[in-house]
XYZ file of C-alpha atoms in Angstrom:
758
model
C -80.630 44.034 89.635
C -77.606 41.907 89.978
C -77.439 39.322 92.764
C -74.426 36.991 93.221
C -74.591 35.680 96.729
C -76.510 32.404 96.931
C -78.657 31.220 99.692
C -76.687 28.403 101.230
C -79.534 26.413 102.510
C -79.767 22.751 102.676
C -81.876 22.544 99.493
C -79.163 24.411 97.615
C -76.166 22.348 98.702
C -76.132 20.441 95.551
C -74.980 23.642 93.809
C -71.787 23.623 95.555
C -70.587 20.718 93.668
C -70.668 22.595 90.437
C -69.137 26.086 90.492
C -70.643 28.146 87.734
C -68.421 29.940 85.380
C -71.412 31.894 84.245
C -71.723 33.435 87.623
C -68.352 35.081 87.100
C -68.238 38.713 85.754
C -65.474 40.842 84.314
C -63.437 42.626 87.143
C -60.412 44.900 86.993
C -57.005 43.423 87.313
C -56.135 42.300 90.743
C -53.632 40.208 92.523
C -56.548 37.911 93.631
C -59.356 36.054 91.977
C -62.532 35.757 94.061
C -64.378 32.645 94.616
C -67.379 31.591 92.417
C -70.621 32.717 93.750
C -71.864 29.239 94.404
C -69.367 28.193 97.053
C -69.191 29.482 100.629
C -67.946 33.035 100.302
C -64.932 34.832 101.930
C -66.205 37.801 103.952
C -64.913 41.211 104.887
C -66.565 43.752 107.141
C -65.845 47.442 107.614
C -67.551 50.546 109.080
C -67.920 53.793 107.129
C -66.765 56.705 109.289
C -67.051 60.404 108.855
C -63.914 60.594 106.830
C -65.253 58.034 104.395
C -68.291 60.230 103.861
C -66.293 62.985 102.174
C -66.637 62.812 98.262
C -64.842 59.809 97.199
C -63.622 59.029 100.810
C -64.480 55.355 100.503
C -62.521 54.803 97.233
C -59.129 53.997 98.758
C -60.599 51.470 101.081
C -62.684 49.824 98.421
C -59.510 49.820 96.057
C -57.525 48.237 98.894
C -60.053 45.307 99.398
C -60.478 44.883 95.698
C -56.724 44.759 94.922
C -55.150 43.042 98.023
C -57.744 40.622 99.106
C -59.787 37.546 97.903
C -62.925 38.741 99.632
C -66.167 38.752 97.434
C -68.768 39.573 100.208
C -68.167 43.127 101.420
C -70.233 43.825 104.458
C -70.570 47.581 105.211
C -72.040 49.494 108.140
C -72.299 53.107 109.156
C -70.210 54.749 112.066
C -71.350 58.299 111.248
C -72.293 61.402 113.229
C -75.733 62.761 112.365
C -75.930 60.849 109.069
C -79.144 58.768 109.448
C -80.022 56.224 106.778
C -83.239 57.990 105.738
C -81.361 61.190 104.779
C -81.380 61.210 100.956
C -77.605 62.615 101.070
C -76.659 59.373 102.969
C -78.520 57.288 100.521
C -76.861 58.902 97.566
C -73.442 58.582 99.040
C -73.962 54.925 99.803
C -75.287 54.393 96.336
C -71.915 55.680 94.991
C -70.038 53.281 97.229
C -72.139 50.289 96.286
C -71.746 51.162 92.585
C -68.020 51.519 92.955
C -67.636 48.348 94.917
C -69.464 46.424 92.196
C -67.267 47.870 89.592
C -64.238 46.604 91.554
C -65.583 43.075 91.624
C -66.916 43.077 95.275
C -70.411 42.115 96.447
C -71.579 44.915 98.693
C -74.166 44.680 101.528
C -75.379 47.421 103.759
C -76.512 47.510 107.366
C -80.119 48.984 107.193
C -80.922 48.581 110.830
C -83.288 51.158 112.344
C -80.740 51.862 115.100
C -78.861 53.778 112.413
C -81.803 55.991 111.939
C -82.786 56.789 115.483
C -83.491 60.509 115.312
C -85.875 60.331 112.379
C -87.633 57.445 114.002
C -87.953 59.741 117.156
C -89.422 62.426 114.987
C -91.903 60.061 113.412
C -92.803 58.119 116.621
C -91.962 60.195 119.642
C -93.981 57.913 121.926
C -92.341 54.661 120.745
C -88.767 54.903 122.098
C -87.228 52.469 124.432
C -87.625 52.914 128.105
C -85.701 51.784 131.079
C -87.075 51.486 134.575
C -84.635 51.886 137.290
C -85.217 50.772 140.902
C -83.834 52.341 144.058
C -84.586 51.369 147.630
C -84.524 54.147 150.308
C -84.840 53.858 153.966
C -88.036 55.557 155.366
C -88.354 57.971 158.126
C -91.381 57.637 160.420
C -91.968 61.427 160.712
C -90.448 63.293 157.637
C -90.085 62.961 154.020
C -87.060 61.354 152.402
C -85.670 62.428 149.041
C -84.611 60.001 146.331
C -82.707 60.971 143.199
C -82.380 58.443 140.346
C -80.251 59.396 137.394
C -80.437 57.777 133.971
C -78.011 55.402 132.342
C -76.275 56.423 129.012
C -75.763 53.043 127.126
C -73.532 53.022 124.149
C -72.409 50.279 121.762
C -71.045 49.626 118.291
C -74.126 50.981 116.765
C -73.790 54.285 118.302
C -70.211 54.541 117.310
C -69.214 57.909 116.563
C -72.888 58.993 116.837
C -75.039 60.104 119.857
C -75.437 57.253 122.548
C -78.630 55.943 123.754
C -79.160 59.019 125.859
C -82.017 59.797 128.004
C -84.518 62.153 126.386
C -87.248 62.087 129.130
C -87.849 60.906 132.761
C -90.809 60.317 134.850
C -91.874 58.730 138.077
C -93.497 55.293 137.464
C -94.263 53.913 140.787
C -93.334 53.841 144.540
C -93.799 50.869 146.915
C -93.368 50.932 150.608
C -92.791 47.769 152.709
C -90.982 46.258 155.619
C -88.101 43.887 155.418
C -86.793 40.982 157.439
C -84.048 40.184 154.853
C -86.697 39.435 152.431
C -89.452 41.761 151.688
C -92.630 40.906 153.744
C -95.250 40.952 151.138
C -98.184 41.655 153.480
C -96.594 44.981 154.234
C -96.301 46.110 150.554
C -98.310 49.232 149.855
C -98.385 51.358 146.529
C -97.638 54.939 147.871
C -97.014 56.471 144.347
C -99.950 58.993 144.902
C -98.548 60.053 148.231
C -95.167 61.028 146.865
C -94.082 64.506 145.761
C -92.273 64.763 142.401
C -89.599 67.426 142.808
C -88.242 67.123 139.294
C -88.491 64.607 136.546
C -86.671 65.066 133.173
C -84.061 63.552 131.008
C -81.307 64.318 133.686
C -82.943 62.529 136.416
C -86.024 61.885 138.720
C -86.142 63.315 142.252
C -88.872 62.321 144.491
C -89.921 63.099 148.099
C -91.278 59.986 149.825
C -93.363 60.478 152.943
C -92.713 58.792 156.240
C -94.725 55.861 157.123
C -95.513 53.786 160.218
C -94.665 50.100 160.178
C -92.966 50.275 156.849
C -89.086 50.671 156.829
C -88.289 50.776 153.233
C -89.560 52.259 149.872
C -88.660 51.249 146.346
C -88.763 54.139 143.863
C -89.175 53.312 140.159
C -88.147 55.964 137.680
C -88.788 55.473 133.966
C -86.260 56.899 131.416
C -87.027 57.330 127.721
C -83.878 56.597 125.517
C -82.891 57.550 122.074
C -83.583 54.145 120.555
C -86.541 52.548 119.034
C -88.764 50.551 121.377
C -88.210 46.854 120.770
C -91.974 46.513 121.260
C -92.849 49.477 119.172
C -96.026 48.910 116.940
C -94.291 50.578 114.051
C -90.688 49.201 114.164
C -91.419 46.331 111.731
C -92.820 48.740 109.133
C -89.991 51.271 109.804
C -87.172 48.758 109.085
C -89.110 47.646 106.005
C -89.405 51.320 104.812
C -85.522 51.550 105.029
C -85.070 48.419 102.969
C -87.405 49.821 100.308
C -85.471 53.056 100.301
C -82.225 51.253 99.455
C -83.727 48.813 96.890
C -82.609 50.859 94.031
C -79.054 49.944 94.532
C -77.309 46.748 93.049
C -76.827 45.325 96.528
C -75.926 41.713 97.107
C -77.931 41.889 100.309
C -78.324 43.367 103.761
C -76.937 42.847 107.141
C -78.217 43.164 110.594
C -75.827 43.191 113.531
C -76.138 42.482 117.172
C -79.968 43.457 117.285
C -81.684 43.670 120.590
C -82.326 45.989 123.411
C -79.511 48.650 123.923
C -76.440 47.581 125.874
C -76.977 45.695 129.062
C -75.504 48.032 131.449
C -74.563 46.842 134.961
C -77.852 47.738 136.627
C -79.661 45.640 134.191
C -77.435 42.693 134.858
C -77.900 43.193 138.502
C -81.718 43.258 137.917
C -81.975 46.712 139.452
C -83.225 48.037 136.104
C -85.424 46.730 133.379
C -86.186 47.474 129.700
C -89.801 48.658 129.606
C -92.517 50.288 127.432
C -96.285 50.405 127.386
C -96.447 47.954 124.553
C -94.038 45.627 126.595
C -96.373 45.946 129.548
C -99.490 44.996 127.439
C -97.672 41.970 125.947
C -96.676 40.939 129.583
C -100.222 41.341 130.743
C -101.453 38.989 127.825
C -98.766 36.467 128.568
C -99.533 36.270 132.357
C -103.202 36.530 132.369
C -103.438 40.190 133.375
C -100.517 40.853 135.565
C -99.044 44.374 135.788
C -95.347 44.639 134.675
C -94.437 47.622 136.818
C -95.899 45.855 139.823
C -93.866 42.784 139.049
C -90.494 44.597 138.599
C -90.569 44.813 142.522
C -91.145 41.010 142.606
C -88.372 40.266 139.903
C -85.859 42.608 141.650
C -86.168 41.540 145.239
C -87.004 38.346 147.089
C -90.229 38.269 148.853
C -91.127 35.887 151.481
C -93.416 32.990 150.337
C -93.384 34.113 146.736
C -90.482 32.207 145.262
C -92.611 30.532 142.745
C -94.490 33.624 141.729
C -91.234 35.423 141.252
C -89.837 32.665 139.006
C -92.967 32.664 136.856
C -92.699 36.482 136.303
C -89.058 36.189 135.121
C -89.820 33.433 132.845
C -92.567 35.360 131.134
C -90.527 38.487 130.942
C -87.644 36.700 129.424
C -89.819 34.762 127.121
C -91.260 37.915 125.773
C -87.795 39.415 125.309
C -86.747 36.394 123.304
C -89.977 36.069 121.197
C -90.207 39.864 120.292
C -86.415 40.008 119.196
C -86.933 36.859 117.022
C -90.026 38.284 115.519
C -87.990 41.587 114.533
C -85.133 39.576 113.085
C -87.431 37.230 111.182
C -89.397 40.112 109.660
C -86.212 41.756 108.636
C -85.163 38.801 106.880
C -88.371 38.343 105.053
C -88.558 41.942 104.123
C -85.057 41.751 102.352
C -86.167 38.701 100.396
C -89.423 40.377 99.442
C -87.847 43.541 98.453
C -84.401 42.702 97.027
C -85.219 39.146 95.784
C -85.179 35.634 97.013
C -81.507 35.279 96.122
C -80.343 38.438 98.013
C -78.207 37.733 101.154
C -79.166 38.336 104.706
C -76.276 38.130 107.123
C -74.097 39.192 109.934
C -74.206 37.827 113.465
C -76.935 37.919 116.150
C -74.416 37.477 118.907
C -73.573 40.673 120.841
C -71.785 39.803 124.069
C -69.796 36.832 122.823
C -70.528 34.499 125.659
C -73.635 32.762 126.884
C -74.116 35.018 129.909
C -76.535 37.508 131.602
C -75.517 40.313 129.215
C -76.997 38.445 126.305
C -80.038 37.110 128.277
C -81.203 40.673 128.957
C -80.235 42.093 125.514
C -81.907 39.655 123.162
C -83.133 36.616 125.267
C -80.205 34.504 123.936
C -81.907 34.304 120.477
C -78.849 33.204 118.484
C -80.441 29.953 117.202
C -83.829 31.261 116.433
C -82.466 34.245 114.238
C -82.980 33.818 110.469
C -79.687 34.020 108.589
C -78.312 32.756 105.158
C -74.904 31.875 106.760
C -74.192 30.963 110.446
C -72.176 33.820 111.770
C -70.938 34.714 115.317
C -68.287 37.116 116.446
C -65.277 37.555 118.676
C -65.080 34.687 121.217
C -68.576 33.146 120.821
C -68.290 29.722 122.261
C -67.304 27.315 119.399
C -70.148 24.877 120.388
C -72.629 27.549 119.452
C -70.771 28.186 116.189
C -71.099 24.569 115.237
C -74.717 24.329 116.132
C -75.639 27.463 114.115
C -74.107 25.834 110.994
C -76.565 23.040 111.293
C -79.454 25.596 111.949
C -78.629 27.866 108.988
C -78.188 25.070 106.642
C -74.707 26.056 105.224
C -71.568 23.987 105.015
C -69.488 26.196 107.350
C -69.886 28.603 110.202
C -68.221 32.122 110.159
C -66.772 34.016 113.104
C -65.966 37.743 112.868
C -62.790 38.484 114.608
C -60.769 41.558 115.440
C -57.492 41.977 117.561
C -54.800 44.824 117.934
C -52.106 42.525 116.484
C -51.890 40.337 113.385
C -50.921 36.924 114.958
C -54.464 35.992 116.161
C -55.822 36.501 112.646
C -53.165 34.137 111.227
C -53.942 31.433 113.904
C -57.725 31.711 113.560
C -57.609 31.102 109.864
C -56.394 27.582 110.566
C -58.111 26.884 113.921
C -61.513 27.834 112.668
C -60.967 25.579 109.685
C -60.114 22.805 112.055
C -63.529 23.310 113.628
C -65.569 23.581 110.403
C -65.396 27.349 110.343
C -64.037 30.300 108.393
C -62.975 33.814 109.689
C -64.698 37.075 108.876
C -62.228 39.927 108.740
C -62.956 42.909 110.945
C -60.282 45.580 110.819
C -57.716 45.680 113.656
C -59.168 47.420 116.782
C -57.219 48.892 119.608
C -53.551 48.568 120.521
C -50.315 49.809 118.760
C -49.271 51.259 116.689
C -51.139 54.484 117.635
C -49.561 56.614 114.910
C -50.817 54.587 111.983
C -53.605 56.048 109.760
C -56.904 54.317 109.367
C -55.847 53.166 105.932
C -52.630 51.714 107.271
C -54.650 49.844 109.881
C -56.488 48.165 106.987
C -53.327 47.537 105.034
C -51.889 45.776 108.023
C -55.064 43.495 108.042
C -54.517 42.836 104.390
C -50.963 41.934 104.467
C -49.858 39.439 101.782
C -48.920 36.845 104.463
C -52.299 36.806 105.986
C -54.065 36.831 102.713
C -51.891 33.940 101.560
C -53.009 31.803 104.393
C -56.613 32.769 103.886
C -56.355 31.812 100.222
C -55.013 28.363 101.149
C -57.816 27.581 103.544
C -60.445 28.747 100.954
C -59.671 25.744 98.755
C -61.831 23.805 101.257
C -64.792 25.838 100.124
C -65.062 23.956 96.851
C -65.464 20.564 98.658
C -67.220 21.486 101.822
C -70.818 20.446 101.396
C -71.759 19.810 105.002
C -70.820 21.173 108.364
C -68.531 19.468 110.901
C -69.623 16.282 112.362
C -70.505 16.798 116.096
C -71.594 13.547 117.590
C -72.678 15.173 120.828
C -75.414 17.942 121.695
C -75.574 19.663 124.943
C -79.318 20.775 125.050
C -79.605 23.340 127.971
C -82.945 24.635 129.565
C -83.402 28.010 128.042
C -85.664 29.247 130.669
C -83.662 27.883 133.500
C -80.640 29.352 132.135
C -82.128 33.028 132.179
C -84.128 32.842 135.348
C -82.057 34.520 138.080
C -84.394 33.371 140.833
C -84.194 29.718 139.679
C -81.847 26.919 140.897
C -79.433 26.926 137.843
C -79.146 30.556 136.663
C -76.545 31.106 134.122
C -75.488 27.328 134.009
C -75.405 26.327 130.354
C -73.371 23.133 130.513
C -70.501 24.820 128.959
C -68.223 22.817 131.190
C -69.618 19.577 129.979
C -69.291 20.641 126.367
C -65.667 21.645 126.941
C -64.681 18.436 128.552
C -66.156 16.310 125.812
C -64.538 18.183 122.892
C -61.126 18.136 124.944
C -61.407 14.423 124.623
C -61.691 14.823 120.822
C -65.531 14.875 120.211
C -67.030 18.027 118.842
C -70.135 19.334 120.522
C -73.157 21.363 119.505
C -74.824 23.504 122.183
C -78.648 23.977 121.611
C -81.356 25.509 123.882
C -84.534 23.596 124.558
C -86.423 26.394 122.798
C -85.359 24.793 119.555
C -87.460 21.740 120.525
C -90.595 24.002 120.717
C -89.475 25.688 117.563
C -89.468 22.342 115.829
C -85.819 22.610 114.710
C -84.466 19.999 116.983
C -86.150 16.833 115.938
C -86.360 13.174 116.530
C -85.912 11.274 113.280
C -87.920 8.268 112.041
C -85.516 5.762 113.752
C -85.392 7.678 116.871
C -82.181 9.718 116.628
C -82.116 13.240 117.707
C -81.293 15.424 114.784
C -80.494 19.202 114.151
C -80.476 19.982 110.435
C -78.337 17.443 108.865
C -76.694 16.398 112.193
C -77.509 13.132 113.887
C -76.404 12.788 117.564
C -74.759 9.731 119.081
C -75.301 11.291 122.429
C -77.240 14.214 123.986
C -76.954 15.827 127.399
C -80.008 17.589 128.682
C -78.770 20.293 131.135
C -80.957 21.932 133.855
C -84.524 21.245 132.333
C -86.238 23.224 135.276
C -89.267 25.280 134.060
C -89.543 23.020 130.834
C -93.084 22.153 129.595
C -94.307 18.576 129.398
C -93.689 18.668 125.757
C -89.907 18.473 126.379
C -90.537 15.197 128.205
C -92.569 13.971 125.295
C -89.872 14.889 122.937
C -87.190 12.829 124.738
C -89.543 9.923 125.246
C -89.577 9.378 121.530
C -85.801 8.754 121.366
C -84.410 5.432 120.613
C -81.483 5.005 122.953
C -79.737 2.737 120.537
C -79.536 5.716 118.239
C -78.836 8.578 120.693
C -77.672 7.974 124.212
C -79.425 10.224 126.785
C -78.040 11.851 129.942
C -79.369 14.525 132.272
C -77.759 17.001 134.657
C -79.992 18.879 137.025
C -83.359 18.477 138.452
C -86.845 19.280 136.865
C -89.300 19.864 139.564
C -91.700 22.541 138.062
C -93.091 23.838 134.739
C -92.703 27.163 133.030
C -95.234 28.817 135.387
C -93.238 27.417 138.292
C -95.985 25.022 139.305
C -94.873 21.622 140.663
C -94.081 19.030 137.933
C -92.487 15.560 138.200
C -90.334 16.364 135.282
C -88.146 13.355 135.914
C -91.068 11.054 135.502
C -91.943 12.506 132.100
C -88.373 11.591 130.789
C -87.559 8.126 129.533
C -85.920 5.545 131.818
C -82.991 5.418 129.421
C -82.040 9.018 130.302
C -79.569 8.585 133.025
C -79.303 11.351 135.704
C -75.661 12.156 136.505
C -74.814 14.283 139.481
C -72.055 16.576 138.177
C -70.565 17.994 134.877
C -67.254 16.028 135.024
C -69.140 12.687 135.425
C -71.478 13.599 132.573
C -68.474 14.074 130.328
C -66.817 10.978 131.369
C -70.032 8.972 130.614
C -70.474 10.456 127.208
C -66.893 9.895 126.258
C -66.817 6.498 127.288
C -69.979 5.753 125.247
C -68.384 7.279 122.048
C -65.182 5.315 122.683
C -67.128 2.112 123.123
C -69.213 2.598 120.047
C -66.036 3.427 118.056
C -66.932 7.075 117.027
C -63.573 8.457 115.582
C -62.040 11.283 117.316
C -61.184 14.706 115.969
C -58.898 17.559 116.844
C -59.485 18.264 120.500
C -59.809 21.753 122.064
C -56.261 22.473 122.858
C -55.823 26.174 123.635
C -57.540 29.561 123.916
C -57.695 32.450 121.694
C -57.319 35.644 123.814
C -59.701 38.493 123.205
C -60.409 41.364 125.581
C -59.086 39.708 128.666
C -61.233 36.530 128.071
C -60.637 33.651 125.567
C -62.325 31.175 123.069
C -61.447 27.545 123.419
C -60.580 26.255 119.898
C -58.650 23.223 118.373
C -54.924 23.883 117.916
C -52.977 24.412 114.789
C -52.631 20.740 113.685
C -54.950 17.851 113.617
C -58.123 16.495 111.877
C -61.660 17.125 111.795
C -64.592 15.267 109.935
C -67.558 16.695 108.141
C -70.996 15.074 108.249
C -70.741 13.676 104.675
C -67.374 11.834 105.632
C -64.913 14.531 104.383
C -61.777 14.492 106.463
C -59.833 17.756 106.824
C -56.092 17.662 108.033
C -54.431 20.944 109.095
C -50.744 21.514 109.929
C -49.760 25.138 110.670
C -47.928 24.883 114.206
C -44.401 25.944 112.983
C -45.207 28.157 109.882
C -48.530 30.025 109.730
C -48.385 29.669 105.939
C -48.570 25.891 106.576
C -46.346 23.058 107.643
C -45.447 20.015 105.536
C -47.842 17.193 105.200
C -46.067 14.190 103.729
C -46.107 10.444 103.553
C -48.931 7.987 103.852
C -52.174 9.579 105.353
C -54.744 7.043 106.578
C -58.388 8.170 106.940
C -61.686 6.662 107.543
C -62.552 4.940 104.280
C -59.231 5.172 102.375
C -55.598 6.516 102.205
C -53.290 8.489 100.154
C -49.618 9.058 99.939
C -49.228 12.823 99.713
C -46.580 15.790 99.650
C -48.412 19.052 100.582
C -48.323 22.035 102.777
C -50.773 23.255 105.437
C -54.028 21.517 104.306
C -55.156 18.215 103.011
C -58.925 17.273 102.771
C -60.309 14.004 101.353
C -63.609 12.340 100.782
C -63.792 8.639 99.759
C -66.649 6.496 98.459
C -67.449 3.229 99.863
C -64.905 1.515 97.670
C -62.036 3.593 98.791
C -62.050 5.905 95.716
C -61.713 9.619 96.087
C -64.848 11.736 95.559
C -63.285 15.103 96.645
C -59.807 16.389 97.364
C -58.293 19.669 98.468
C -54.739 20.151 99.136
C -52.332 23.152 99.232
C -48.738 23.261 97.934
C -49.419 19.990 96.428
C -46.502 18.169 94.776
C -47.651 14.600 94.882
C -50.720 12.515 95.725
C -51.165 8.740 95.071
C -54.140 6.934 96.210
C -58.044 6.657 95.906
C -57.806 6.139 92.171
C -55.801 9.364 91.599
C -52.183 9.797 90.608
C -50.839 13.405 90.673
C -47.195 14.542 90.244
C -46.374 18.106 89.747
C -43.183 20.012 89.138
C -44.731 23.366 90.310
C -46.658 22.993 93.695
C -50.206 24.244 93.441
C -53.221 24.741 95.580
C -55.789 22.222 94.315
C -59.391 21.190 94.689
C -60.977 18.263 92.880
C -64.499 16.915 93.231
C -67.037 14.756 91.533
C -70.531 16.058 90.659
C -73.718 13.896 91.130
C -73.051 12.125 87.808
C -69.471 11.340 88.735
C -67.795 13.838 86.498
C -64.666 15.558 87.890
C -64.394 19.372 88.298
C -61.437 21.189 89.700
C -59.895 24.533 90.908
C -56.227 25.468 90.828
C -54.689 28.350 92.661
C -51.374 30.177 91.672
C -50.579 27.858 88.731
C -48.403 29.419 86.058
C -49.031 28.323 82.476
C -51.152 25.350 81.234
C -52.886 22.891 83.466
C -50.407 19.948 83.832
C -51.028 16.840 81.863
C -51.746 14.672 84.971
C -54.488 17.196 86.060
C -55.838 17.676 82.656
C -56.239 13.856 82.416
C -58.717 14.022 85.230
C -60.823 16.845 83.922
C -60.651 19.795 81.627
C -63.114 21.870 83.856
C -60.865 24.003 86.133
C -61.455 27.281 87.992
C -58.281 29.349 87.954
C -57.560 31.291 90.933
C -54.890 33.902 91.774
C -53.870 34.342 95.406
C -51.699 37.433 95.565
C -48.481 38.477 93.804
């Protein structure tokens, strides 16, 4: 079976220095040449809808991507009504698509998530569907019954698409408590009255309960449990089921498999307000094991409403509930990754983003426990307006040279801009077809044609020259390490406070920042190096800010106590007064004296920036503006400036006036050396200790002098040059007519020839 997408892990980075011509295979004539398989790929994504399921319905779209784009990696998912993955007809249709895409020179992947096979899963395991418990308070009467009607939610997201939403398929009464209130619930008055209530009706449409009157108790909380058309995240069979789907599709020449935005169904408003909770009997068993025997349904009352004198108990319950959410979703993602490698081969690709709601926010906490950093992927990928600080950190965790962000918009201008802006932050754009907005009258195919316009693809092809020399991610001298448990505990002192403002202020001063949760300490991914520097993957940090460590274990204090402040300056924002079980803990006493506590975010940023300036850490392109999306925005660098990769590569971008690139002319001085240049849009250089060039990428290049190279071209070209481990030069040229010019041939005879549109 043919595999062509490499695993871009740290151990494989040396392969990027030597693109293999043998990895190329014959493809039909196209206006574009695809990148070799051993450099970071260019990625497209599309969803197969009902019209594409007609015989040959996918062919015009595959043809479009093959002929009008440079993309190699072709991520495909389903947006079909009643076409589950396990249906043999669906398998056969997708087999035709995969074969056809291969013939056209694309590397197809498929989304084989169990959510695309929900009805067959329901038929196989009817007792293992996801449940949601909704809570409703009702005022009690002292002398008569009070009726309470609770209706189910109907979550829907991208995975339901044109298919059936996560509808309720059953409903039942779970529990009823009666109590008195004085603002807070008075715990001594709580009584379980479930057996005294009368169920009037309980089905998929709602649960209606008659609650009897009570003396001395003014309020009741009714808990209705609804079963939804979605596999239970804690299902005993979900791991084997997703493996079965992967095995079913193993007969195809897939490049790999994707998994997109996994987690509980959509976090609807009642979930975010903590008036509803995801639930199932296996979840309850896991909770009992985690808490030493506590009952999850009982604790829903505690988690939802404040109870006098039980603040710490409430915080502990939330911590355990949220940690199980995180751990189980990471387990499912990890098993999916392992299953793909075991079934399709170790060189098969596992990708797409774990980010769902593209912010660090309660929607994400309740869906997947904010598991982004712990999810196994071959490439770091996010989507929409995910904070750039998370994007850069994930590049360090996944081990690749770049991060990818999947983006869509109703108009084309944001796509243009993000090509350059992502590159200036060490990233690349994944192309999702335009979504929403005008023109309403265009056909689906015309929407794709608009995305693959020659102008956009030309800009994309210019930036892709960086892929030949990008061996390491962007250099982020600062990490903001936020307390994972504290962030997600809505009864704690720092709920939803991630340190985003600190990170933003630091990068606005020209210093890129990685954001990392404290759970990566326990995971072993965030390390202290032998010389005492904090390190994440290949990234060593000059400064680290610990944000709101409340609820951390003593191990977090031990971790920071091993840091050498001469290597990594430490700063803390927020108190640490108790451990994960909300028991008193002198957390501050566990931290080293060198970790300075600062009172507010702005002061933290000022302290870090002053330290970096004093120690002469070079600045990079600051966060300059915001990319709009869905009424919100993503802070990114602008359309001009410089960034630095960990290995010392400097990338200069210029595209403010012309989104095809502005002139870069004259003497350009970088850390380690300088060149005199005449290029357009992009220039990247890496020097050795003697000031000689080890790598170069430039677009629209006419002239370059310096670093041991002298290049003068009559015809401007997009060029990449790099030395391998033995010091031998290799190159790539794009849109060069005729023979390789003598000045380039004198450097090396080993060139990849690329086409970038007609």
